[in-house]
Coordinates of C-alpha atoms in Angstrom, one line a residue:
Y1 CA -9.4 -165.4 -318.9
R2 CA -8.8 -169.1 -318.1
M3 CA -5.1 -169.1 -318.8
Y4 CA -4.5 -165.9 -316.9
T5 CA -6.5 -167.2 -313.9
I6 CA -4.5 -170.4 -314.0
Y7 CA -1.3 -168.4 -314.1
Q8 CA -2.3 -166.2 -311.2
L9 CA -3.7 -168.9 -309.0
K10 CA -0.9 -171.5 -309.2
K11 CA -2.5 -174.0 -306.7
L12 CA -5.9 -174.0 -308.3
K13 CA -7.1 -177.5 -309.3
V14 CA -10.5 -176.8 -310.8
L15 CA -11.8 -173.8 -312.7
D16 CA -15.4 -173.4 -313.8
G17 CA -16.0 -177.1 -313.2
A18 CA -13.1 -178.2 -315.4
G19 CA -9.9 -179.7 -314.0
I20 CA -6.6 -178.0 -314.6
E21 CA -4.0 -180.2 -316.2
A22 CA -0.2 -179.8 -315.9
G23 CA 0.0 -179.0 -319.6
E24 CA -2.4 -176.1 -319.1
Q25 CA -0.4 -174.8 -316.2
S26 CA 2.8 -175.0 -318.3
L27 CA 1.1 -173.1 -321.2
A28 CA -0.2 -170.4 -318.8
K29 CA 3.3 -170.0 -317.3
N30 CA 4.9 -169.7 -320.7
K31 CA 2.4 -167.1 -321.8
Y32 CA 2.3 -164.9 -318.7
A33 CA 5.6 -165.4 -316.8
G34 CA 7.7 -162.2 -317.0
R35 CA 5.0 -160.2 -318.7
L36 CA 4.2 -156.9 -317.1
T37 CA 0.4 -156.3 -316.6
I38 CA -1.7 -153.5 -315.3
E39 CA -2.6 -155.8 -312.3
T40 CA 1.2 -156.1 -311.5
L41 CA 1.6 -152.3 -311.7
E42 CA -1.5 -151.8 -309.6
S43 CA -0.1 -154.1 -307.0
K44 CA 3.4 -152.5 -307.0
V45 CA 2.1 -148.9 -307.0
G46 CA -0.8 -149.5 -304.6
H47 CA -3.5 -147.9 -306.8
R48 CA -4.9 -148.0 -310.4
T49 CA -4.6 -144.2 -311.0
F50 CA -1.5 -143.9 -313.2
D51 CA -2.1 -140.5 -314.8
R52 CA -0.2 -138.7 -312.0
L53 CA 2.6 -141.2 -312.0
R54 CA 5.9 -139.6 -312.9
E55 CA 8.4 -142.2 -311.6
L56 CA 8.0 -145.9 -311.6
D57 CA 10.4 -148.4 -309.9
I58 CA 9.7 -151.9 -311.0
N59 CA 13.2 -153.4 -310.6
G60 CA 13.8 -157.0 -309.8
L61 CA 10.4 -158.3 -310.9
R62 CA 11.9 -160.7 -313.6
I63 CA 10.0 -158.7 -316.3
R64 CA 10.9 -159.9 -319.8
D65 CA 8.1 -158.1 -321.7
V66 CA 6.2 -154.9 -321.0
A67 CA 3.9 -155.8 -323.9
N68 CA 1.2 -153.2 -324.4
C69 CA 1.1 -152.1 -320.8
F70 CA 2.3 -148.5 -321.4
Q71 CA 0.0 -147.8 -324.4
L72 CA -2.7 -146.5 -322.2
P73 CA -2.9 -142.7 -322.1
D74 CA -2.7 -142.9 -318.3
F75 CA 1.1 -143.3 -318.6
S76 CA 1.8 -140.4 -320.9
G77 CA 3.2 -138.3 -317.9
L78 CA 5.7 -141.0 -316.9
Q79 CA 9.2 -139.5 -317.0
E80 CA 11.4 -142.1 -315.2
I81 CA 11.3 -145.9 -315.1
N82 CA 13.7 -148.2 -313.2
L83 CA 13.7 -151.7 -314.8
D84 CA 17.1 -152.8 -313.3
N85 CA 17.5 -156.5 -312.6
N86 CA 14.8 -157.7 -315.0
L87 CA 15.0 -160.0 -318.0
M88 CA 14.1 -157.5 -320.8
S89 CA 15.7 -157.8 -324.2
E90 CA 13.5 -155.4 -326.1
V91 CA 12.2 -151.9 -325.2
Q92 CA 9.6 -151.4 -327.9
G93 CA 6.8 -151.3 -325.4
L94 CA 8.2 -148.1 -324.0
A95 CA 7.9 -146.2 -327.3
H96 CA 4.5 -144.9 -326.2
L97 CA 5.9 -142.8 -323.4
P98 CA 6.4 -139.3 -324.8
H99 CA 7.9 -137.8 -321.6
L100 CA 10.2 -140.6 -320.7
S101 CA 13.6 -139.1 -320.0
V102 CA 15.3 -141.5 -317.6
L103 CA 15.4 -145.3 -318.2
R104 CA 17.3 -147.7 -316.1
L105 CA 17.8 -151.2 -317.5

């Protein structure tokens, strides 16, 4: 959790009593920058209940990797995703969406 916390709270100087070094900040940025997370989706959609979600517009978020985000069964009803203006080079993470019929890259 340390790296993710450092990435999310960029101005944090100390975590759990241990100082945060520039190298640690750099590692956290390299690991998480551009990676789509459930927290990002929750922030964008406004809730954490994704099972009724049919359309998702996440354009322009500089996403380069959807990772395992869509492997949850909650996303099985998703039919349309707008990923325009992102940095994606692979779409393997979308393979778990059985009803996806519209994809904008």
